[in-house]
Amino acid sequence: METPSVPRKEETEIDSMLATGGTAPSMEAIMATESLAGLQSIEQRDLMNLVDRLRRAGLSSVLQLPQIVVCGDQSSGKSSVLEAITEIPFPRKENLCTRFATEIIMRRDVESAIHCKINPDTGRTEEEKLELRKFSKSIHDFTELPSIIDDATNAMGLSDGIAFSRDVLSVEICGPDLPQLTLVDLPGLIHSANKSQSDEDVELIKSLVESYISQKRTIILAVISAKNDYANQVILKNCRLFDPNGARTLGVVTKPDFLRPGSENEKSWLDLVSNRDIYFELGWHLLKNRSDDEHQLSFAERNSRECVFFNSGHYNELPHSIKGIDSLRQRLSDLLFNHLKRELPILKEELDKMATSVHIELERLGRSRATIADQRAYLADFFGSANDLVTMGINGNYEGRFFGAVNVMKNIDAKENSSRLRAVVQYLNSQFANTMNQKGHKYYVRDCDGQSGDESSDEESPEDAVISPAGRSSSGTVENLTRKEVVKRVVQVIERSRGREIPGTANPMLTNHLFWEQSAGWRAIAQDHANKIALKCKDFLVQVLEYTATPELMSRIMNMTVVPALEAAREAALNELERIDEDMKRHPITYNHYFTDTLQKIRTRHWATEVRKIANKSTVNVSEKTFTSGPGYQNREYIKPDKFLSSIDSKVKKNMDKFAAEQALDTLDAYYKTEQKYFIDVIAKQVVERHLVAPLTEVFAPRVLARYSDKQIHFLAAETVDVIRRREHLESRAKILKEGQEAFYMAMGQDRSYENVKMAITILPPTFDDFRNTVRDAQDSDEDMDMGDENRPAKRARLSGITDTIVTPGEIITDDPQWMRGHGTFTPAVPATTNIIATVAGTVLKTNKLLSVYPLRARYTPEIGDLVVGRIVEVQSKRWKVDVSAPLLAQLPLSAINLPGGILRKRTAADELQIRSFFNEGDLLVAEVQTVHGDGAASLHTRSLKYGKLRNGLFLAVSGMGGGSGTARGTGVVRSRRQVWTIETAYGGPIDVILGVNGYIWISKHVRDPSEEDSSGSKSKVSFTRLEDMVSTSMYSSQNDNIPLATRKEITRIAGCIRVLVEGGVKVDQETVMKAYEASLALDDEEEDSDIEGDDGQGSTRKEGRYYLGGEKASRLIATVLSRGS
């Protein structure tokens, strides 16, 4: 392809524009070039300062930071693009390619310097990393840069055998006029291997480029050369793979001077640049860099030639915004600014989450423990924490993060709920009692008519006596018998157990024998229950260890302490069960009247059943004539006495053994029930509670630790090499994350462009026109200090010696010796110096002859009874953390809020579970300061119905000087008689105003009280009434109501009035706000009159603009308020 020549006329123009002289520009000249102004807007500089601080804190090794990456195919012109953007001359050699990633960090500094270092690849060994980190060189001229790059190449071990490296050469360029900017130049993608570039090199470069462009916070400058068909340039394929929509990809086309003018090839490239072929959301850009024979040209000459080239041919038809280096810088500036504003809040959130995670992991590791004393202290802390959790779990006190939320979808004894040990034990004890009642006896006895023969107590249902065959213990096969069959078996036992008792009575030991047989399954059921409890206790202790101990300590403490303690407890429980079982096998003993009561009930029930049967058999039907009007007969039933008595006589048991068997069976039934209740209780108390649950408090008791020898202490608490390395890694990461957070907090106090970051509200000092001189004598007096006449100065110090009202740290306020220094000032310890210098940024206050500086950013100091407006920033288990512009976050306990409907009751666990339904993060509320603690933190309450969640309004934050009297501090919300009131606005109806003394203000649509009248009856244009008990039917709703446009405009007007008061240095209270509002209406009337006199057809536009209270209008409004105040 032929290279077109520039027309002769254009060459002449170029020659006339070029500066002569072959001397290379100095470093200062390069750094001071005005071409970089496109990258140095104030807003962008603030954000880039933040990113630079994050990068210097080392955060790039932990999180992905926003960056610009220049990538493309080999020899596509990447380095030339980078050079044109930064105007920094990079070394060039024929057939030289980028062999490693080069990070160019431009940083604003007082002195000009260039520092170079190598950031080793994470895949290198520790020795190689250490060696590469030693590479650190500083130069003072860009002419030395080629030798530095050669040295870095050698240090990375690049030779003929190794062509590329994953190490990064970091070049930090400092200068007073440089922007804060970081760009990365990546090696060019290789299509195929050759004699100097192997297949491994091809894969290495591919993976290196992909690792950069796959990062979501990376802006990709995809450079392609017009010398090659763009369809064959693989960088485009990679960009569309990792950024399908081109949301962070800006395509850059270089070398358009190689295209033949007017050719189809040129047309296709122009279509590409116009974003009509391969679409990127960020679009494309066209550059003409210096050719091989133009390297001696300065950057100004290069830019001039590019401008001439793009003003010719079809390139002249392209929009100026997509061609040339100047417009690229502007696009890059806007793109980077928007990208940072979008990504930094997300980065802040990730940073905080990672910092919390690292902090938790470090807490689990505990303090470093190299000595026995450190190890004992570490174990003491661990034992204390673990013992507290064990005690809370046993006592059923489930407060704290360890116990978590109740999982109602799982069983009570499931693993998800096993941390609540007392609840699990109670549940298993209940299950044990149910098993004993339903499956504890061996025989199921029923009457011949199918009714259960097992008599139940008053507390039991008939179903309790039903025995499931599947639920039998291993004591025998399930036998479902009638009472007649059981009596027959008892007779057989009597016959084989007969002693010297009278026939018709049973041997006293018969009941004992029958009881042993019927209760044979009790021990197995109790042992199974004890094993279940022991297992749940072990699971509970394991959870405690997982929460409080490191994996290494957990393994050691389990083997050395926990397992032996649990085994001993289980063995003691089984021994206790053995003793109880032995007691049950002794002769029957009971002094419980329940036995005789039950026995009498059983026998009475049997007789009642028999009498009922006899009565039915003795009943006869008699047809009798009725004696009512009319003939008729009526059937009646009568019991024949003779038949009834004879039937009773027939029921007398003549079989003496059968009679004795029935008596013994009734006795067994009563005794069994008595012993069953005792057995259930004694297992729960003596086996479970005494030997399994109660000893858990001794597992981590302090006296256990005191018995350990130094050898045991070392075995438990000594750190392994892995733990030591892990701690060092976490501490290093924690330091990086902390510095990153501090960088964010610093930026939050400076960058208005960063105000969308989600964190606690920070009040920024207002910016305003100097409407009036706010320097005034706060407490001027004609009295002087008590001094001798010879030393007494003039009556008043000179005001002319005092600087402006607002001063900055280090600024000289005055050099007049008649003034004395107060808070916020100091006098240098230099002889004969009378300068008074500010130590903080703030306003100058004068009291007699004392000068003080009150800080602009003073924080609110809570006082009991203050009405404050705040924002929820954190939701905890039983409280909320609230930002009220104080040095410490305030807390709002769950017990201090008003429940829906105004219900007064104790807060329950259900209230804790739905705590976010009351207030969530980001919610605004109005509250009262209830308590101020020793550290200055405040506790709030919203128990009154006039407090609570805020809706339907506008939040306004003014200077954080809340709580002042308004005279000494000058501006901000002040404590006054009424902080809440309603304004009857002229056009938007009633509007509520809440002036939090902490400097946070809420202006909203009025909340109607049902007791209010429909109208106030006032004839004045503006009035205010008391705002009493703002009761909302949806007090915790987050849904705003429909607010009319007129009301929204009036809310805006009131907010504007308050801003003007703050900016004008006027205190903010009910009186000044009402005066400002009335003054704004009066100014509207004046403008309306002037519009009528000189209507220019723009009346509607002017009317809409009346809600703007800035400039001259603000000055007039302030003057009106001050005049009315005087």
Coordinates of C-alpha atoms in Angstrom, one line a residue, residues 508-1003:
P508 CA -46.9 -59.5 97.7
M509 CA -44.1 -59.9 95.2
L510 CA -46.5 -60.6 92.4
T511 CA -46.9 -56.8 91.7
N512 CA -43.2 -56.4 91.6
H513 CA -42.8 -59.3 89.1
L514 CA -45.6 -57.9 86.9
F515 CA -44.1 -54.4 87.1
W516 CA -40.6 -55.5 86.0
E517 CA -42.1 -57.3 83.0
Q518 CA -44.3 -54.3 82.0
S519 CA -41.5 -51.7 82.4
A520 CA -38.7 -53.8 80.8
G521 CA -38.3 -51.2 78.0
W522 CA -37.8 -48.2 80.2
R523 CA -34.0 -48.4 80.5
A524 CA -33.5 -48.7 76.7
I525 CA -35.7 -45.6 76.1
A526 CA -33.9 -43.6 78.8
Q527 CA -30.5 -44.6 77.6
D528 CA -31.4 -43.6 74.0
H529 CA -32.6 -40.3 75.4
A530 CA -29.4 -39.7 77.3
N531 CA -27.3 -40.5 74.2
K532 CA -29.3 -38.0 72.2
I533 CA -28.8 -35.3 74.8
A534 CA -25.1 -36.0 75.0
L535 CA -24.8 -35.7 71.2
K536 CA -26.6 -32.4 71.2
C537 CA -24.3 -31.1 74.0
K538 CA -21.3 -32.1 71.9
D539 CA -22.8 -30.3 68.8
F540 CA -23.4 -27.2 70.9
L541 CA -19.8 -27.1 72.2
V542 CA -18.5 -27.6 68.6
Q543 CA -20.6 -24.6 67.5
V544 CA -19.2 -22.6 70.4
L545 CA -15.6 -23.5 69.4
E546 CA -16.3 -22.8 65.7
Y547 CA -17.5 -19.3 66.7
T548 CA -14.8 -18.4 69.2
A549 CA -11.7 -20.4 68.3
T550 CA -9.3 -20.8 65.3
P551 CA -9.4 -24.1 63.5
E552 CA -6.0 -25.1 65.1
L553 CA -7.1 -24.2 68.6
M554 CA -10.5 -25.9 68.1
S555 CA -8.8 -29.2 67.1
R556 CA -6.5 -29.1 70.1
I557 CA -9.1 -28.0 72.7
M558 CA -11.5 -30.7 71.4
N559 CA -9.0 -33.5 71.9
M560 CA -7.5 -32.2 75.2
T561 CA -10.5 -30.7 77.0
V562 CA -13.9 -31.0 75.4
V563 CA -14.0 -34.7 74.3
P564 CA -12.7 -36.0 77.7
A565 CA -15.2 -33.8 79.6
L566 CA -18.1 -35.0 77.4
E567 CA -17.1 -38.6 77.8
A568 CA -16.8 -38.3 81.5
A569 CA -20.3 -36.6 81.6
R570 CA -21.8 -39.3 79.5
E571 CA -20.3 -42.1 81.6
A572 CA -21.6 -40.4 84.8
A573 CA -25.0 -40.1 83.2
L574 CA -25.1 -43.8 82.3
N575 CA -23.9 -44.8 85.7
E576 CA -26.7 -42.7 87.2
L577 CA -29.2 -44.4 84.9
E578 CA -27.9 -47.8 86.1
R579 CA -28.5 -46.8 89.7
I580 CA -32.0 -45.6 89.0
D581 CA -32.7 -48.9 87.1
E582 CA -31.4 -50.9 90.1
D583 CA -33.7 -48.9 92.4
M584 CA -36.7 -49.7 90.1
K585 CA -36.0 -53.4 90.6
R586 CA -36.3 -53.3 94.3
H587 CA -39.6 -54.2 96.0
P588 CA -42.4 -51.7 95.3
I589 CA -42.2 -48.6 97.4
T590 CA -44.4 -45.5 97.1
Y591 CA -45.9 -43.0 99.5
N592 CA -47.6 -41.0 96.8
H593 CA -51.3 -40.8 97.3
Y594 CA -51.6 -40.7 93.5
F595 CA -51.3 -44.5 93.7
T596 CA -54.3 -45.1 95.9
D597 CA -56.3 -42.4 94.1
T598 CA -55.6 -44.2 90.8
L599 CA -56.3 -47.6 92.2
Q600 CA -59.8 -46.5 93.5
K601 CA -60.6 -44.9 90.2
I602 CA -59.7 -48.0 88.3
R603 CA -61.8 -50.3 90.5
T604 CA -64.8 -47.8 90.5
R605 CA -64.6 -47.7 86.7
H606 CA -64.7 -51.4 86.5
W607 CA -67.7 -51.6 88.8
A608 CA -69.5 -48.9 86.9
T609 CA -69.0 -50.8 83.7
E610 CA -70.4 -54.0 85.2
V611 CA -73.4 -52.2 86.8
R612 CA -74.2 -50.6 83.5
K613 CA -74.2 -54.0 81.8
I614 CA -76.3 -55.6 84.6
A615 CA -78.8 -52.7 84.4
N616 CA -79.2 -53.2 80.6
K617 CA -79.8 -56.9 81.1
S618 CA -82.3 -56.2 83.9
T619 CA -84.4 -53.7 82.0
V620 CA -87.9 -54.6 80.8
N621 CA -90.3 -52.6 78.5
V622 CA -93.8 -51.8 79.7
S623 CA -96.6 -50.4 77.6
E624 CA -98.7 -48.1 79.8
K625 CA -101.9 -46.2 79.0
T626 CA -101.5 -42.5 79.1
F627 CA -103.8 -40.3 81.2
T628 CA -103.7 -37.3 78.9
S629 CA -106.6 -36.3 76.7
G630 CA -107.3 -38.9 74.1
P631 CA -106.5 -42.6 74.1
G632 CA -103.0 -43.8 73.8
Y633 CA -100.1 -45.9 75.2
Q634 CA -96.5 -45.1 76.1
N635 CA -93.5 -47.5 76.3
R636 CA -91.4 -47.2 79.5
E637 CA -88.3 -49.1 80.6
Y638 CA -88.0 -50.4 84.2
I639 CA -85.2 -52.3 86.0
K640 CA -86.6 -55.4 87.7
P641 CA -85.0 -55.3 91.2
D642 CA -85.0 -59.1 91.6
K643 CA -83.3 -59.6 88.3
F644 CA -80.8 -56.8 89.0
L645 CA -79.8 -58.3 92.4
S646 CA -79.6 -61.8 91.0
S647 CA -77.3 -60.5 88.2
I648 CA -75.1 -58.9 90.8
D649 CA -74.8 -62.1 92.7
S650 CA -73.9 -63.9 89.6
K651 CA -70.9 -61.5 89.1
V652 CA -69.2 -62.6 92.3
K653 CA -65.9 -64.3 91.5
K654 CA -65.9 -67.8 92.6
N655 CA -62.5 -68.5 91.1
M656 CA -60.2 -67.4 93.8
D657 CA -57.1 -67.2 91.6
K658 CA -58.9 -65.2 89.0
F659 CA -60.1 -62.8 91.6
A660 CA -56.6 -62.4 92.9
A661 CA -55.3 -61.9 89.4
E662 CA -57.8 -59.1 88.7
Q663 CA -56.9 -57.4 91.9
A664 CA -53.2 -57.7 91.2
L665 CA -53.7 -56.4 87.6
D666 CA -55.5 -53.3 89.0
T667 CA -52.7 -52.7 91.5
L668 CA -50.1 -53.0 88.8
D669 CA -51.9 -50.5 86.6
A670 CA -52.0 -47.9 89.4
Y671 CA -48.4 -48.6 90.5
Y672 CA -47.1 -48.5 86.9
K673 CA -48.5 -45.0 86.3
T674 CA -47.1 -43.7 89.6
E675 CA -43.6 -45.0 88.9
Q676 CA -43.7 -43.9 85.3
K677 CA -44.2 -40.3 86.3
Y678 CA -41.4 -40.6 88.8
F679 CA -39.1 -42.2 86.3
I680 CA -39.6 -39.5 83.7
D681 CA -38.8 -36.7 86.2
V682 CA -35.8 -38.5 87.7
I683 CA -34.2 -39.1 84.3
A684 CA -34.7 -35.4 83.3
K685 CA -33.3 -34.1 86.6
Q686 CA -30.6 -36.6 87.7
V687 CA -29.4 -38.0 84.4
V688 CA -29.8 -35.2 81.9
E689 CA -29.6 -32.1 84.0
R690 CA -27.1 -33.2 86.7
H691 CA -24.7 -35.2 84.6
L692 CA -25.0 -34.0 81.0
V693 CA -26.1 -30.3 80.9
A694 CA -24.9 -28.8 84.2
P695 CA -21.2 -30.0 83.7
L696 CA -21.0 -28.0 80.5
T697 CA -20.3 -24.8 82.5
E698 CA -17.2 -26.5 83.8
V699 CA -15.7 -27.3 80.4
F700 CA -14.4 -23.7 79.8
A701 CA -14.4 -22.5 83.4
P702 CA -11.4 -20.3 84.4
R703 CA -10.2 -22.8 87.0
V704 CA -9.8 -25.4 84.3
L705 CA -7.3 -23.2 82.6
A706 CA -5.5 -22.5 85.9
R707 CA -4.8 -26.2 86.3
Y708 CA -3.0 -26.4 82.9
S709 CA 0.8 -26.6 82.9
D710 CA 3.0 -24.4 80.7
K711 CA 3.5 -27.4 78.4
Q712 CA -0.2 -27.8 78.0
I713 CA -0.7 -24.1 77.5
H714 CA 1.9 -24.1 74.8
F715 CA 0.4 -27.1 73.1
L716 CA -3.0 -25.4 73.0
A717 CA -2.2 -21.8 72.2
A718 CA 1.1 -21.8 70.3
E719 CA 0.8 -20.6 66.8
T720 CA 1.8 -22.7 63.8
V721 CA 3.9 -21.4 61.0
D722 CA 0.8 -21.2 58.8
V723 CA -1.1 -19.2 61.4
I724 CA 1.8 -16.8 61.8
R725 CA 2.0 -16.3 58.0
R726 CA -1.8 -15.9 57.9
R727 CA -1.8 -13.3 60.6
E728 CA 1.0 -11.3 58.9
H729 CA -1.0 -11.5 55.7
L730 CA -4.3 -10.4 57.3
E731 CA -2.5 -7.6 59.3
S732 CA -0.9 -6.3 56.1
R733 CA -4.3 -6.5 54.3
A734 CA -6.1 -4.8 57.2
K735 CA -3.5 -2.0 57.1
I736 CA -4.1 -1.5 53.4
L737 CA -7.9 -1.6 53.8
K738 CA -7.7 0.9 56.7
E739 CA -5.6 3.3 54.7
G740 CA -8.1 2.9 51.8
Q741 CA -11.0 3.7 54.1
E742 CA -9.2 6.7 55.5
A743 CA -8.6 7.9 51.9
F744 CA -12.4 7.6 51.3
Y745 CA -13.2 9.5 54.5
M746 CA -10.7 12.3 53.6
A747 CA -12.3 12.5 50.1
M748 CA -15.8 12.7 51.7
G749 CA -14.8 15.8 53.4
Q750 CA -13.5 17.4 50.2
D751 CA -15.2 16.1 47.1
R752 CA -18.7 17.3 46.3
S753 CA -18.6 15.2 43.1
Y754 CA -18.4 12.1 45.4
E755 CA -21.5 12.9 47.4
N756 CA -23.4 9.8 46.1
V757 CA -21.3 7.4 48.2
K758 CA -23.5 5.5 50.6
M759 CA -22.3 6.3 54.1
A760 CA -23.1 8.5 57.1
I761 CA -24.1 12.1 56.2
T762 CA -21.2 14.5 56.4
I763 CA -22.1 18.2 56.6
L764 CA -20.1 20.3 54.2
P765 CA -19.4 24.0 54.9
P766 CA -21.7 26.2 52.8
T767 CA -20.4 28.3 49.9
F768 CA -22.0 31.7 49.6
D769 CA -21.6 35.2 48.5
D770 CA -20.4 37.6 51.2
F771 CA -23.8 39.4 51.6
R772 CA -22.6 41.4 54.5
N773 CA -19.7 41.8 56.9
T774 CA -20.2 39.1 59.5
V775 CA -17.4 40.2 61.7
R776 CA -19.1 41.8 64.7
D777 CA -18.4 42.4 68.3
A778 CA -20.1 39.6 70.2
Q779 CA -19.8 41.2 73.6
D780 CA -18.1 44.5 73.2
S781 CA -17.6 46.4 76.4
D782 CA -16.1 49.7 77.4
E783 CA -14.4 48.1 80.4
D784 CA -10.7 47.2 80.1
M785 CA -8.7 44.6 81.9
D786 CA -7.3 45.6 85.2
M787 CA -3.8 46.8 84.2
G788 CA -1.6 49.6 85.1
D789 CA -2.0 52.9 83.3
E790 CA 1.4 52.7 81.8
N791 CA 0.7 49.3 80.2
R792 CA -3.0 50.0 79.3
P793 CA -3.6 50.1 75.6
A794 CA -6.2 52.1 73.8
K795 CA -9.8 51.6 74.6
R796 CA -10.5 49.6 71.5
A797 CA -8.1 47.5 69.4
R798 CA -7.9 48.3 65.7
L799 CA -10.3 46.4 63.5
S800 CA -8.2 47.2 60.4
G801 CA -5.6 44.7 61.5
I802 CA -7.9 41.8 61.4
T803 CA -8.2 39.6 58.2
D804 CA -11.4 38.4 56.6
T805 CA -14.1 36.6 58.6
I806 CA -13.3 33.1 57.4
V807 CA -9.7 32.0 57.9
T808 CA -7.8 28.8 57.1
P809 CA -5.1 27.1 59.2
G810 CA -1.8 28.9 59.2
E811 CA -3.4 32.2 58.1
I812 CA -2.4 35.4 60.1
I813 CA -5.5 36.9 61.6
T814 CA -3.8 40.1 62.9
D815 CA -0.4 41.4 64.0
D816 CA -1.9 44.1 66.3
P817 CA -0.4 43.6 69.8
Q818 CA -3.6 44.8 71.5
W819 CA -5.4 41.6 70.7
M820 CA -5.1 38.4 72.7
R821 CA -5.3 34.9 71.3
G822 CA -8.3 32.6 72.1
H823 CA -9.5 29.2 71.0
G824 CA -8.4 28.1 67.5
T825 CA -5.4 30.4 67.4
F826 CA -1.8 30.5 68.5
T827 CA 1.2 32.9 68.6
P828 CA 4.6 31.6 67.4
A829 CA 7.3 31.3 70.0
V830 CA 9.5 33.9 68.3
P831 CA 10.8 37.0 70.0
A832 CA 9.0 40.3 69.2
T833 CA 6.3 38.5 67.2
T834 CA 2.7 39.7 67.7
N835 CA 1.1 37.6 65.0
I836 CA -2.1 35.7 65.9
I837 CA -2.4 32.7 63.6
A838 CA -5.4 30.5 63.0
T839 CA -5.1 26.8 63.8
V840 CA -8.4 25.7 62.3
A841 CA -10.6 26.7 59.4
G842 CA -13.5 28.8 60.7
T843 CA -15.0 32.2 61.4
V844 CA -13.2 34.9 63.5
L845 CA -15.1 35.8 66.7
K846 CA -14.2 38.8 68.8
T847 CA -15.0 39.1 72.5
N848 CA -13.6 42.3 74.0
K849 CA -10.0 42.0 73.0
L850 CA -10.0 38.2 72.7
L851 CA -9.8 36.7 69.2
S852 CA -11.1 33.2 68.6
V853 CA -11.8 31.0 65.6
Y854 CA -14.9 28.9 65.6
P855 CA -14.5 25.8 63.3
L856 CA -16.6 25.7 60.2
R857 CA -17.1 22.0 60.5
A858 CA -17.9 21.8 64.2
R859 CA -19.9 18.7 65.1
Y860 CA -23.1 18.7 67.0
T861 CA -22.8 18.1 70.7
P862 CA -26.0 16.2 72.0
E863 CA -27.8 17.4 75.0
I864 CA -30.7 15.7 76.8
G865 CA -34.1 16.9 75.4
D866 CA -32.7 18.0 72.0
L867 CA -35.0 17.3 69.1
V868 CA -32.9 15.9 66.3
V869 CA -33.3 14.6 62.7
G870 CA -31.2 11.6 61.8
R871 CA -30.5 8.9 59.3
I872 CA -30.4 5.2 60.1
V873 CA -26.9 3.9 59.1
E874 CA -26.8 0.4 60.8
V875 CA -29.4 -2.1 62.0
Q876 CA -28.3 -4.3 65.0
S877 CA -30.1 -7.0 66.9
K878 CA -31.9 -4.8 69.3
R879 CA -31.0 -1.2 68.3
W880 CA -30.3 1.1 65.4
K881 CA -27.3 3.3 64.9
V882 CA -28.3 6.8 63.8
D883 CA -26.2 9.6 62.3
V884 CA -27.1 12.9 63.9
S885 CA -24.0 14.8 62.9
A886 CA -22.3 14.1 66.2
P887 CA -18.8 12.8 66.6
L888 CA -20.2 9.4 67.6
L889 CA -23.2 7.6 66.1
A890 CA -26.3 7.8 68.3
Q891 CA -28.3 4.7 69.2
L892 CA -32.0 4.1 69.2
P893 CA -33.0 1.0 71.2
L894 CA -35.9 -1.1 70.1
S895 CA -37.4 -0.6 73.5
A896 CA -37.4 3.2 72.9
I897 CA -39.6 3.3 69.8
N898 CA -43.4 3.6 69.5
L899 CA -45.0 0.4 68.3
P900 CA -47.7 0.6 65.6
G901 CA -50.9 1.8 67.1
G902 CA -49.2 3.3 70.1
I903 CA -49.3 -0.1 71.9
L904 CA -47.5 -0.1 75.2
R905 CA -46.0 -3.6 75.9
K906 CA -42.7 -5.4 76.5
R907 CA -40.7 -6.0 73.3
T908 CA -40.7 -9.6 72.3
A909 CA -38.5 -11.9 70.2
A910 CA -40.9 -11.4 67.3
D911 CA -40.2 -7.6 67.4
E912 CA -36.5 -8.3 67.2
L913 CA -37.0 -10.5 64.1
Q914 CA -38.9 -7.8 62.3
I915 CA -36.7 -4.9 63.5
R916 CA -36.1 -3.8 59.9
S917 CA -39.9 -3.4 59.4
F918 CA -39.7 -0.4 61.7
F919 CA -36.6 1.3 60.5
N920 CA -34.1 0.2 57.8
E921 CA -30.8 1.6 56.6
G922 CA -31.2 5.0 55.0
D923 CA -34.5 5.8 56.7
L924 CA -34.9 9.3 58.1
L925 CA -36.4 9.9 61.5
V926 CA -37.1 12.6 64.1
A927 CA -36.3 11.8 67.7
E928 CA -35.5 13.2 71.1
V929 CA -32.2 12.8 72.9
Q930 CA -32.9 10.7 76.0
T931 CA -29.5 10.1 77.5
V932 CA -25.9 11.3 76.8
H933 CA -23.3 8.8 77.8
G934 CA -19.9 9.4 79.2
D935 CA -18.2 9.2 75.8
G936 CA -20.5 11.7 74.3
A937 CA -22.7 9.2 72.5
A938 CA -26.4 9.8 72.6
S939 CA -29.4 7.5 73.1
L940 CA -32.6 8.5 71.4
H941 CA -36.3 7.7 71.8
T942 CA -39.3 8.0 69.5
R943 CA -42.0 7.0 72.1
S944 CA -44.1 10.1 71.4
L945 CA -46.4 9.9 68.4
K946 CA -44.9 13.2 67.1
Y947 CA -41.6 11.4 66.6
G948 CA -40.7 8.5 64.2
K949 CA -40.1 7.8 60.5
L950 CA -40.2 10.8 58.1
R951 CA -41.9 10.7 54.7
N952 CA -43.3 13.0 52.0
G953 CA -40.6 15.6 52.3
L954 CA -37.2 17.1 51.6
F955 CA -34.1 16.6 53.8
L956 CA -31.8 19.5 54.2
A957 CA -28.4 19.5 55.9
V958 CA -27.0 22.9 57.0
S959 CA -23.8 23.8 58.8
G960 CA -23.0 21.4 61.6
M961 CA -23.0 24.0 64.3
G962 CA -26.4 22.9 65.6
G963 CA -27.4 23.8 69.1
G964 CA -25.8 27.2 69.3
S965 CA -27.5 30.4 70.6
G966 CA -27.2 32.0 67.3
T967 CA -25.2 35.0 68.6
A968 CA -21.8 33.6 69.1
R969 CA -21.7 31.1 66.4
G970 CA -23.4 33.1 63.8
T971 CA -25.1 30.5 61.7
G972 CA -26.9 27.1 61.9
V973 CA -30.0 25.8 63.6
V974 CA -30.3 27.0 67.1
R975 CA -32.2 25.8 70.1
S976 CA -35.4 27.7 70.4
R977 CA -38.8 27.5 71.9
R978 CA -40.3 25.7 69.0
Q979 CA -38.4 23.4 66.7
V980 CA -41.5 22.0 64.9
W981 CA -44.3 24.0 63.4
T982 CA -46.6 24.2 60.4
I983 CA -46.5 26.9 57.8
E984 CA -49.8 27.8 56.0
T985 CA -48.1 28.5 52.7
A986 CA -49.5 30.9 50.1
Y987 CA -49.8 28.4 47.2
G988 CA -49.1 24.8 48.5
G989 CA -51.2 24.4 51.6
P990 CA -49.8 23.5 55.0
I991 CA -46.2 22.4 55.2
D992 CA -44.4 21.0 58.3
V993 CA -40.9 22.2 59.2
I994 CA -38.7 20.2 61.7
L995 CA -35.5 22.0 62.7
G996 CA -33.2 19.5 64.2
V997 CA -30.8 21.2 66.5
N998 CA -28.1 19.0 65.0
G999 CA -28.3 20.9 61.7
Y1000 CA -30.5 18.4 59.9
I1001 CA -33.8 19.8 58.7
W1002 CA -37.0 18.1 57.4
I1003 CA -39.6 19.9 55.3

